[in-house]
C-alpha positions as a printed NumPy array, in Angstrom:
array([[ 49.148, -20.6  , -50.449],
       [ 45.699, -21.277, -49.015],
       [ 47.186, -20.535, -45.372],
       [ 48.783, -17.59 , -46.522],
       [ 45.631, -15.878, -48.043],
       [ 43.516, -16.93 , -44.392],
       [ 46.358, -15.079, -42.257],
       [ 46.401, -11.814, -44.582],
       [ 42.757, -12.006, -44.108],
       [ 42.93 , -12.759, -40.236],
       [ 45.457,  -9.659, -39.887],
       [ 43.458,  -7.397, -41.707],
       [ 40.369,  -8.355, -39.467],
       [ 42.335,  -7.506, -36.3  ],
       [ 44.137,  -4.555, -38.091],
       [ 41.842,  -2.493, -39.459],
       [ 38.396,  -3.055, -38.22 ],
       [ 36.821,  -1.771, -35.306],
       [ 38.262,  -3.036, -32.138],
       [ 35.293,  -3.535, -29.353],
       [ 36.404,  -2.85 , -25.785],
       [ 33.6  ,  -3.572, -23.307],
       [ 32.306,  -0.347, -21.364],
       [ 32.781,  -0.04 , -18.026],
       [ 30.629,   1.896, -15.362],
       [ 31.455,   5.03 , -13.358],
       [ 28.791,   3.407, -11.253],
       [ 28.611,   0.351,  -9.114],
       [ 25.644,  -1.764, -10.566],
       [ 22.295,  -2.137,  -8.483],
       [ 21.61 ,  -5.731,  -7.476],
       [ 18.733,  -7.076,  -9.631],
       [ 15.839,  -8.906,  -7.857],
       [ 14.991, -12.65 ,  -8.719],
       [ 11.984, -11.183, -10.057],
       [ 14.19 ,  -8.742, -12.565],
       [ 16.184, -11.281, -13.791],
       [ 13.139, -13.475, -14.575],
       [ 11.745, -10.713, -16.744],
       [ 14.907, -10.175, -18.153],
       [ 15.699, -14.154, -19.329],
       [ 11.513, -13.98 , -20.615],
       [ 12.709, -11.094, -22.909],
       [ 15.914, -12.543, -24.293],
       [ 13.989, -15.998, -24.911],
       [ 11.21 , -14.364, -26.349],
       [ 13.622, -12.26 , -28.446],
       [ 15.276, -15.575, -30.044],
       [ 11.878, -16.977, -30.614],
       [ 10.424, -14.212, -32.658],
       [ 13.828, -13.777, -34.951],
       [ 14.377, -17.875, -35.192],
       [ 10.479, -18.879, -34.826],
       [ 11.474, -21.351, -32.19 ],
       [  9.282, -21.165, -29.008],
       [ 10.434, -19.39 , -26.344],
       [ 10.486, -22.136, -24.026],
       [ 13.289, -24.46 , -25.541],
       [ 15.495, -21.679, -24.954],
       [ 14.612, -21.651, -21.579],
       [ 14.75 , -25.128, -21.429],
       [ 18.214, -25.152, -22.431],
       [ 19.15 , -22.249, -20.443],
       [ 17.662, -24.104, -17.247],
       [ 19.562, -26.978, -17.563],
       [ 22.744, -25.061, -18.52 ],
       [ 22.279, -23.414, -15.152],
       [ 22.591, -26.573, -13.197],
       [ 25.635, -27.913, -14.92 ],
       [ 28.144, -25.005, -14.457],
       [ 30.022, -23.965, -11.622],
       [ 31.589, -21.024, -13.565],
       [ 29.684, -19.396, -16.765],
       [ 30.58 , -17.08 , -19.667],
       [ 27.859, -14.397, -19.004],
       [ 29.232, -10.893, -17.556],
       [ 25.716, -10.895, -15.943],
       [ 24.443, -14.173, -15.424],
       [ 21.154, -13.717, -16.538],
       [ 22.016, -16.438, -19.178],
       [ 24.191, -19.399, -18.191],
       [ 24.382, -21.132, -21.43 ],
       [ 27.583, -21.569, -21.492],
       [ 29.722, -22.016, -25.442],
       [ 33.123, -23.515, -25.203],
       [ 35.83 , -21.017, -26.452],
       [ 36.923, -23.089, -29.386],
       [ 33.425, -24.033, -30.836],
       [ 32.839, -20.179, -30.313],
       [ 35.656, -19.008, -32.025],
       [ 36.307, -21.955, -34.674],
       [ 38.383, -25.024, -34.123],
       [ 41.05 , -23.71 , -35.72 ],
       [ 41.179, -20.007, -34.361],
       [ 44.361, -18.866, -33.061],
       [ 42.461, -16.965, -30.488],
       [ 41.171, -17.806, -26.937],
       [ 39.44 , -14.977, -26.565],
       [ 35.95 , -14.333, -25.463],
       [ 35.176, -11.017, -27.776],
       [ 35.748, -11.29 , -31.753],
       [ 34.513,  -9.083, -34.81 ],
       [ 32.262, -11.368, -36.122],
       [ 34.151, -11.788, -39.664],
       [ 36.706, -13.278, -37.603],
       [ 34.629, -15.845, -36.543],
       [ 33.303, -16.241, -39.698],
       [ 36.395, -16.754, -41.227],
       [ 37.63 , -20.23 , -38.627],
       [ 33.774, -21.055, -38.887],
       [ 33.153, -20.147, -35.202],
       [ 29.309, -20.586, -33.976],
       [ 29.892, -17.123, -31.935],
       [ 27.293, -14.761, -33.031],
       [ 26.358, -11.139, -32.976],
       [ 22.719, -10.342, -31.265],
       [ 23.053,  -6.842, -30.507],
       [ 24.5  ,  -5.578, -33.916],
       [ 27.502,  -3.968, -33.02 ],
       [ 29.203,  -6.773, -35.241],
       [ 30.645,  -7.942, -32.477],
       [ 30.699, -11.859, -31.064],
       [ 30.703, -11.896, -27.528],
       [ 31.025, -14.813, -25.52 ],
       [ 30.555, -12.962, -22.347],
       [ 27.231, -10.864, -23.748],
       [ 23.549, -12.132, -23.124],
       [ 22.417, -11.195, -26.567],
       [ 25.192, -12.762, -28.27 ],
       [ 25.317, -16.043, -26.253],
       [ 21.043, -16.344, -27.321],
       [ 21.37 , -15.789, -30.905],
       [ 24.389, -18.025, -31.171],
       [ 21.91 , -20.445, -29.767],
       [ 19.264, -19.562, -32.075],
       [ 21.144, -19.973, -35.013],
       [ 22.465, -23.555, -33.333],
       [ 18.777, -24.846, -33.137],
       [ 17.655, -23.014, -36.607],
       [ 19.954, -24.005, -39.118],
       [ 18.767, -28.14 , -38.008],
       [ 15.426, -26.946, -38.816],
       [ 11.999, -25.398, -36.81 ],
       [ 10.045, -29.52 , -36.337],
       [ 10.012, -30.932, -32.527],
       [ 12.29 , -33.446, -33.789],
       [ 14.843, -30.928, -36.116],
       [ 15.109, -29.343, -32.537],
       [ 15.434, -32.29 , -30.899],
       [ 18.605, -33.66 , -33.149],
       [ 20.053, -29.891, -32.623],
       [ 20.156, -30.348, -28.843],
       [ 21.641, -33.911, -29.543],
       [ 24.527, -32.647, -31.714],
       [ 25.231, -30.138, -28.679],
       [ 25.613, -32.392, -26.185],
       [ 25.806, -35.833, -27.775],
       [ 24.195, -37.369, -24.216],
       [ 20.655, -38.828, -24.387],
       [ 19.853, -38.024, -20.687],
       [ 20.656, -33.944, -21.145],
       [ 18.183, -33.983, -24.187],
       [ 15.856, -35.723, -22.335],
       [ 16.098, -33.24 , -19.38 ],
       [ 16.052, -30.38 , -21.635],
       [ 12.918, -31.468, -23.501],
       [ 11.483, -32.246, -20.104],
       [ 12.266, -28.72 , -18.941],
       [ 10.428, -27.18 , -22.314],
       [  7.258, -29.111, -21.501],
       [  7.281, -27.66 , -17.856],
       [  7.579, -24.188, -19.066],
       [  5.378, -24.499, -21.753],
       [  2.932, -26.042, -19.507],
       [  3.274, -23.278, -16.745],
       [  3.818, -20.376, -19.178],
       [  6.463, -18.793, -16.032],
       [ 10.048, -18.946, -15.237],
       [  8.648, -18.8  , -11.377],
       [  8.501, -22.195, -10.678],
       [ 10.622, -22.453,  -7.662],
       [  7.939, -23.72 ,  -5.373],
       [  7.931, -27.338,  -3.231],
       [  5.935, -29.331,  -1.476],
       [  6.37 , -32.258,   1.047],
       [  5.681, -35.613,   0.114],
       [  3.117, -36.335,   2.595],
       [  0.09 , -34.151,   2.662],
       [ -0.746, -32.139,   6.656],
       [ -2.912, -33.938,   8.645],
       [ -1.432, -37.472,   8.323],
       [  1.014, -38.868,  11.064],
       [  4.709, -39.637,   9.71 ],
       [  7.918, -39.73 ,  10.946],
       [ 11.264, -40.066,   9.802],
       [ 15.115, -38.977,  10.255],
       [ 18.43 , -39.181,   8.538],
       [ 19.239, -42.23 ,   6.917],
       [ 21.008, -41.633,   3.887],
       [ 24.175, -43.792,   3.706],
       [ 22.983, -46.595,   6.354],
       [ 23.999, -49.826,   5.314],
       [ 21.011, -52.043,   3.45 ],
       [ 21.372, -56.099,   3.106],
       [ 19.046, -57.009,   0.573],
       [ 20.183, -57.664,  -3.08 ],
       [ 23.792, -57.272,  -1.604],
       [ 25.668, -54.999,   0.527],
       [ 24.796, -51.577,  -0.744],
       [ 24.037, -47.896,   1.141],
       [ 20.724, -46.717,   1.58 ],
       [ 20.421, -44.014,  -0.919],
       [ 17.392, -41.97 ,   0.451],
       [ 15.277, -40.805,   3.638],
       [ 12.434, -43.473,   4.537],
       [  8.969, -41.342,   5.882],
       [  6.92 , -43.957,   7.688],
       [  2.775, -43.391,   7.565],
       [  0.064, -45.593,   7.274],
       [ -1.186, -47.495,   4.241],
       [ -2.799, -45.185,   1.541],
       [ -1.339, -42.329,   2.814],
       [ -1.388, -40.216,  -0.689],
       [  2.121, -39.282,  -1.847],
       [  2.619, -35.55 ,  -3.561],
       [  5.555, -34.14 ,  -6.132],
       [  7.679, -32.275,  -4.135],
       [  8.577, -30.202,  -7.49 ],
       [  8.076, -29.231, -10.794],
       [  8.857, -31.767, -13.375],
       [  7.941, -34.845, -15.742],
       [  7.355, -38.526, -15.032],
       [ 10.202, -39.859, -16.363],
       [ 10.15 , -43.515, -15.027],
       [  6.883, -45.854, -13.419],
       [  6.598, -49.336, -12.708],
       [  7.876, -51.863, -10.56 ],
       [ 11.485, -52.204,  -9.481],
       [ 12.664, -55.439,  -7.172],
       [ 14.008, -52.942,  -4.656],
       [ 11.677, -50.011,  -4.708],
       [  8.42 , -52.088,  -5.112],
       [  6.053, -49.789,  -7.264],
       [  7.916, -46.667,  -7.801],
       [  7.951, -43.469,  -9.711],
       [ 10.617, -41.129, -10.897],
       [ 10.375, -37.314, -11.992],
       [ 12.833, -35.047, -13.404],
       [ 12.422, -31.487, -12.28 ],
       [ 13.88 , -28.256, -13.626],
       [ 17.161, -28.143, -11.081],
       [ 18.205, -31.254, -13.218],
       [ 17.308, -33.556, -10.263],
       [ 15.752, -36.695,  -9.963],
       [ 12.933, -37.545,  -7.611],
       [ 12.371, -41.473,  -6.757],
       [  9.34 , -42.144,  -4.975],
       [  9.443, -45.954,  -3.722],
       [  7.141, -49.051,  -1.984],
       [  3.764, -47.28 ,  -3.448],
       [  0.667, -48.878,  -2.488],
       [ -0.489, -47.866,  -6.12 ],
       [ -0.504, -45.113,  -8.34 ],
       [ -2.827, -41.955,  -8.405],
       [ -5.15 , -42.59 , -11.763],
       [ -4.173, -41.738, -15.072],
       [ -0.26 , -41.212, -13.967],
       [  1.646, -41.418, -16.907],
       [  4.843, -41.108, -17.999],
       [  5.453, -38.238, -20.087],
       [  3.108, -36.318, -17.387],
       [  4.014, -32.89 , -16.452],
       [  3.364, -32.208, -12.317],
       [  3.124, -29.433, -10.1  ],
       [  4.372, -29.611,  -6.114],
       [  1.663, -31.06 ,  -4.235],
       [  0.049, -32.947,  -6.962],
       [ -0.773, -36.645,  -5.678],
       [  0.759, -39.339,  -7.588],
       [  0.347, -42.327,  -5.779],
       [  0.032, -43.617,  -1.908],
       [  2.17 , -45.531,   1.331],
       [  2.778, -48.944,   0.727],
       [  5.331, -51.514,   1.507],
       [  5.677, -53.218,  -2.124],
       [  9.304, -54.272,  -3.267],
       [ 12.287, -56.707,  -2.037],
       [ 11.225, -59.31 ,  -4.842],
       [  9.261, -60.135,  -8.078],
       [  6.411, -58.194,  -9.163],
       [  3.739, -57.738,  -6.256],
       [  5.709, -58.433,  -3.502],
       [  4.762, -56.263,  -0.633],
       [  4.603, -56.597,   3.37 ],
       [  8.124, -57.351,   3.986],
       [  9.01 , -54.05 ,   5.754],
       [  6.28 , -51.949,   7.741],
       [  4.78 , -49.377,   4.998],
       [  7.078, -46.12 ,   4.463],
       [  7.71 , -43.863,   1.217],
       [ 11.246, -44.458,   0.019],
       [ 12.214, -41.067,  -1.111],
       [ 15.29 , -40.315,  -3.324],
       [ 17.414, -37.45 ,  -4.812],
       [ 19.847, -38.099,  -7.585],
       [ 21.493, -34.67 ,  -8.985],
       [ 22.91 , -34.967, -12.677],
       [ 25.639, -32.89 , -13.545],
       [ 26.128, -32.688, -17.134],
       [ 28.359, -36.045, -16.949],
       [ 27.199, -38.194, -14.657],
       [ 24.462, -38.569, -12.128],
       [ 24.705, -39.065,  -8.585],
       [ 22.41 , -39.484,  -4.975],
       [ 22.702, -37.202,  -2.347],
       [ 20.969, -36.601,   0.976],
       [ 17.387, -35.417,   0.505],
       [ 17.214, -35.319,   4.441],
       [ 17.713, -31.374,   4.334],
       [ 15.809, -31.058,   1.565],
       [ 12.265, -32.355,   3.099],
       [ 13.033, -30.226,   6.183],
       [ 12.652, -27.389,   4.401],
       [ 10.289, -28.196,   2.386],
       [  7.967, -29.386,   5.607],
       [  9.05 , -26.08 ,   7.22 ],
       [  7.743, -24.365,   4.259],
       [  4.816, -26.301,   3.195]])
């Protein structure tokens, strides 16, 4: 009896009211600029933040790391790449796969799609729709650092995504931008280095393993700069890296800095950085216990490891510092 009353309902939903049909242009859009689309993401965050009174930058937060997860995303635009799954969108136990829904209808299978733009409808595909959906998400947990930090958790039930995501908030609450697409090179101009390619060459100690970054050789003391925007996510000494450091930076992208000499004062975990900001020096600590240094001639062990929503992975940062020293 139950069922029957929900289908009646669900036919007279798609029956009778208003049927939304997305409106297509006589006109061939105009390419936005990088800098259009940034002001266009600050409005729709800042949108969400005054109607939920959650700060702008979680949503950006998420957004950010949403946009380094997906290959394909819901938004007609892609200003916003947050990115719902069709069946927590629609309900569970929708009978519909579609990405546009009167909002009743979604309602009715208890769907998390939402309407931001009031035409009552719930559009997966619309920028408006896809932030207040989030909005409500976060809100209903509650407005507390920690309420919002349990709502990211029951989104993506993985510790290291709400850690990157929280990570990501601080940066853009720190910054106050979206901009924040500079780098830097790890060594500072005006110090001699060297290095080349050697990502994937075979290493012996602590077993056979590849090596899983590009080595710059330089003197002792050398100082040793973020090559990004991010947090200090890891310090302290690791048996193959010596005294190392590890930031997270907004592309969802971990930076390993290994064989320090030391550490730039007051370094902390938890510390939001800048591209060019020292954080420690050349040494050649590592290959054993605690304070074991001298066993290799003094480099910077430098290391990329991209995360992509499920698992977390190295890659060759070679290309990477050429830029970045072409650009510096």
């Amino acid at each position: 009896m139950k069922f029957a009353v929900k289908l009646l309902a669900v036919m007279f939903i798609i029956v009778f009211l208003p049927h939304y049909t997305m409106a297509e242009s006589d006109t061939e859009e105009k390419e936005l600029t990088d800098e259009e689309k940034q002001e266009m993401r600050m409005a729709l965050y800042q949108k969400a933040e005054a109607i939920s009174h959650i700060p702008w930058y979680y949503y950006a937060a998420i957004d950010q790391y949403e946009r380094n997860i997906h290959d394909e995303y819901a938004s007609d635009s892609g200003i916003i790449r947050i990115t719902f799954p069709k069946d927590l969108w629609n309900g569970r136990t929708s009978p519909s796969e579609k990405n546009q829904h009167h909002k009743a209808f979604i309602d009715l299978f208890n769907g998390i799609g939402a309407d931001g733009n009031g035409d009552n409808i719930a559009d997966r595909t619309d920028d408006e729709d896809i932030i207040q959906a989030m909005a409500d998400w976060l809100s209903r947990r509650g407005h507390s650092k920690q309420d919002i930090k349990i709502a990211i958790w029951d989104f993506y039930n993985r510790e290291l995504s709400v850690q990157t995501i929280i990570n990501n908030a601080k940066v853009f609450k720190s910054f106050k931008t979206l901009d924040l697409e500079k780098h830097a090179f790890p060594l500072p101009k005006g110090y001699n280095y060297s290095y080349r390619n050697t990502w994937g060459d075979p290493r012996g100690f602590g077993g056979r393993r590849i090596h899983e970054g590009t080595d710059i050789f330089a003197n002792y003391g050398v100082p040793v700069r973020s090559t990004s925007y991010g947090v200090v996510e890891m310090k302290g000494w690791n048996r193959y890296g010596g005294w190392r450091i590890g930031i997270r930076d907004t592309h969802n992208i971990y930076h390993y800095y290994a064989h320090l000499n030391g550490y730039e004062d007051n370094i902390k975990v938890g510390q939001v950085v800048k591209p060019g900001d020292v954080i420690g020096s050349v040494g050649a600590s590592g290959y054993g216990p605690k304070g074991t240094s001298g066993k290799f001639p003094p480099h910077l062990h430098y290391g990329m490891y991209k995360d992509n929503g499920e698992s977390e992975h190295s890659f060759d940062p070679y290309p990477y510092l050429r830029r970045a020293e072409a650009n510096d």
